[in-house]
Coordinates of C-alpha atoms in Angstrom, one line a residue:
M3 CA -16.4 -15.1 11.8
T4 CA -16.0 -17.5 14.6
K5 CA -13.6 -17.1 17.5
P6 CA -12.7 -19.3 20.5
Q7 CA -15.1 -18.8 23.4
A8 CA -13.8 -16.9 26.5
R9 CA -14.3 -18.4 30.0
V10 CA -13.6 -17.7 33.7
G11 CA -9.8 -17.7 34.2
D12 CA -8.9 -16.8 30.6
N13 CA -6.2 -14.2 30.2
V14 CA -7.0 -10.5 29.3
L15 CA -4.5 -7.9 28.3
C16 CA -5.3 -4.7 30.3
A17 CA -4.3 -1.5 28.5
M18 CA -4.7 0.6 31.7
F19 CA -1.2 1.0 32.8
A20 CA -0.5 0.0 36.4
P21 CA 2.0 2.1 38.4
S22 CA 5.3 0.5 39.2
P23 CA 8.8 1.6 40.3
A24 CA 10.1 1.2 36.8
G25 CA 7.2 3.2 35.3
P26 CA 3.8 2.3 34.1
V27 CA 3.4 -1.2 32.6
P28 CA 0.4 -2.9 30.9
G29 CA -0.7 -6.0 32.7
T30 CA -2.5 -9.2 32.2
S31 CA -5.3 -10.5 34.4
A32 CA -8.0 -13.1 34.1
I33 CA -11.7 -13.1 33.7
I34 CA -13.3 -13.5 37.2
P35 CA -16.4 -15.4 38.3
P36 CA -19.4 -15.7 38.2
C37 CA -19.8 -15.3 34.4
A38 CA -22.4 -17.8 33.3
P39 CA -22.3 -20.6 35.9
T40 CA -24.9 -22.7 34.1
V41 CA -23.1 -22.7 30.8
L42 CA -19.8 -24.5 30.9
V43 CA -17.1 -24.3 28.2
G44 CA -14.2 -26.7 28.8
N45 CA -15.6 -27.2 32.4
M46 CA -15.4 -23.4 33.1
P47 CA -18.3 -20.9 33.1
A48 CA -18.6 -19.0 29.8
A49 CA -17.7 -15.3 29.7
R50 CA -20.1 -12.7 28.4
I51 CA -20.3 -8.9 27.8
G52 CA -20.2 -7.1 31.1
D53 CA -18.2 -9.9 32.9
L54 CA -15.1 -8.5 34.7
H55 CA -11.4 -8.8 34.9
P56 CA -9.4 -7.1 37.7
S57 CA -6.4 -4.8 37.2
G58 CA -4.3 -2.6 39.4
L59 CA -6.7 0.2 38.7
G60 CA -10.0 -1.7 39.4
P61 CA -12.2 -4.1 37.6
H62 CA -13.0 -3.6 33.9
P63 CA -15.9 -5.2 31.9
N64 CA -15.8 -7.0 28.6
V65 CA -17.4 -4.4 26.3
M66 CA -17.4 -6.2 22.9
A67 CA -19.0 -9.6 22.2
S68 CA -20.8 -11.7 19.7
A69 CA -23.8 -10.1 18.1
T70 CA -25.4 -13.5 17.3
V71 CA -24.6 -15.8 20.2
I72 CA -26.4 -15.2 23.5
I73 CA -25.4 -16.9 26.8
S74 CA -27.7 -16.4 29.8
N75 CA -29.3 -13.4 28.1
M76 CA -26.0 -11.7 27.4
P77 CA -23.8 -11.7 24.3
A78 CA -20.9 -14.2 24.4
S79 CA -17.3 -13.0 24.8
R80 CA -14.5 -14.4 22.6
I81 CA -10.8 -14.1 22.0
G82 CA -10.0 -10.6 20.6
D83 CA -13.1 -8.9 22.0
S84 CA -12.4 -5.6 23.6
T85 CA -12.5 -4.7 27.3
G86 CA -13.4 -1.5 29.1
C87 CA -9.7 -0.7 29.7
G88 CA -8.9 -0.7 26.0
G89 CA -7.4 -4.2 26.2
A90 CA -8.5 -7.5 24.7
I91 CA -9.3 -11.1 25.7
L92 CA -6.2 -13.1 24.9
K93 CA -7.2 -16.7 25.7
G94 CA -10.2 -18.9 25.2
E95 CA -11.4 -22.5 24.6
F96 CA -10.2 -23.5 21.1
T97 CA -12.6 -26.4 20.9
V98 CA -15.7 -24.1 21.2
L99 CA -16.0 -21.5 18.4
T100 CA -18.5 -18.7 18.9
G101 CA -20.0 -16.9 15.9
G102 CA -19.9 -13.1 15.2

């Protein structure tokens, strides 16, 4: 199954709850550089397994990715792939579909 490719700056839902005055809330963040600076998807570096997104509780890696598409020696990350905090990648480049 193909999914849109994730890139630097794409949104991630972080399932680690950040403390707040109103109680813990899940947050969104974005995938941070460097990712794969030599592979551009929609003019942004492609995201891969192990690339990070920040949260109020520290950075978390992408932990699930394509088993068949490799970018700079790492599996490619896509929309819906899991992150180390139990969240998922929410946004990607819809003109580039990455296989399973």
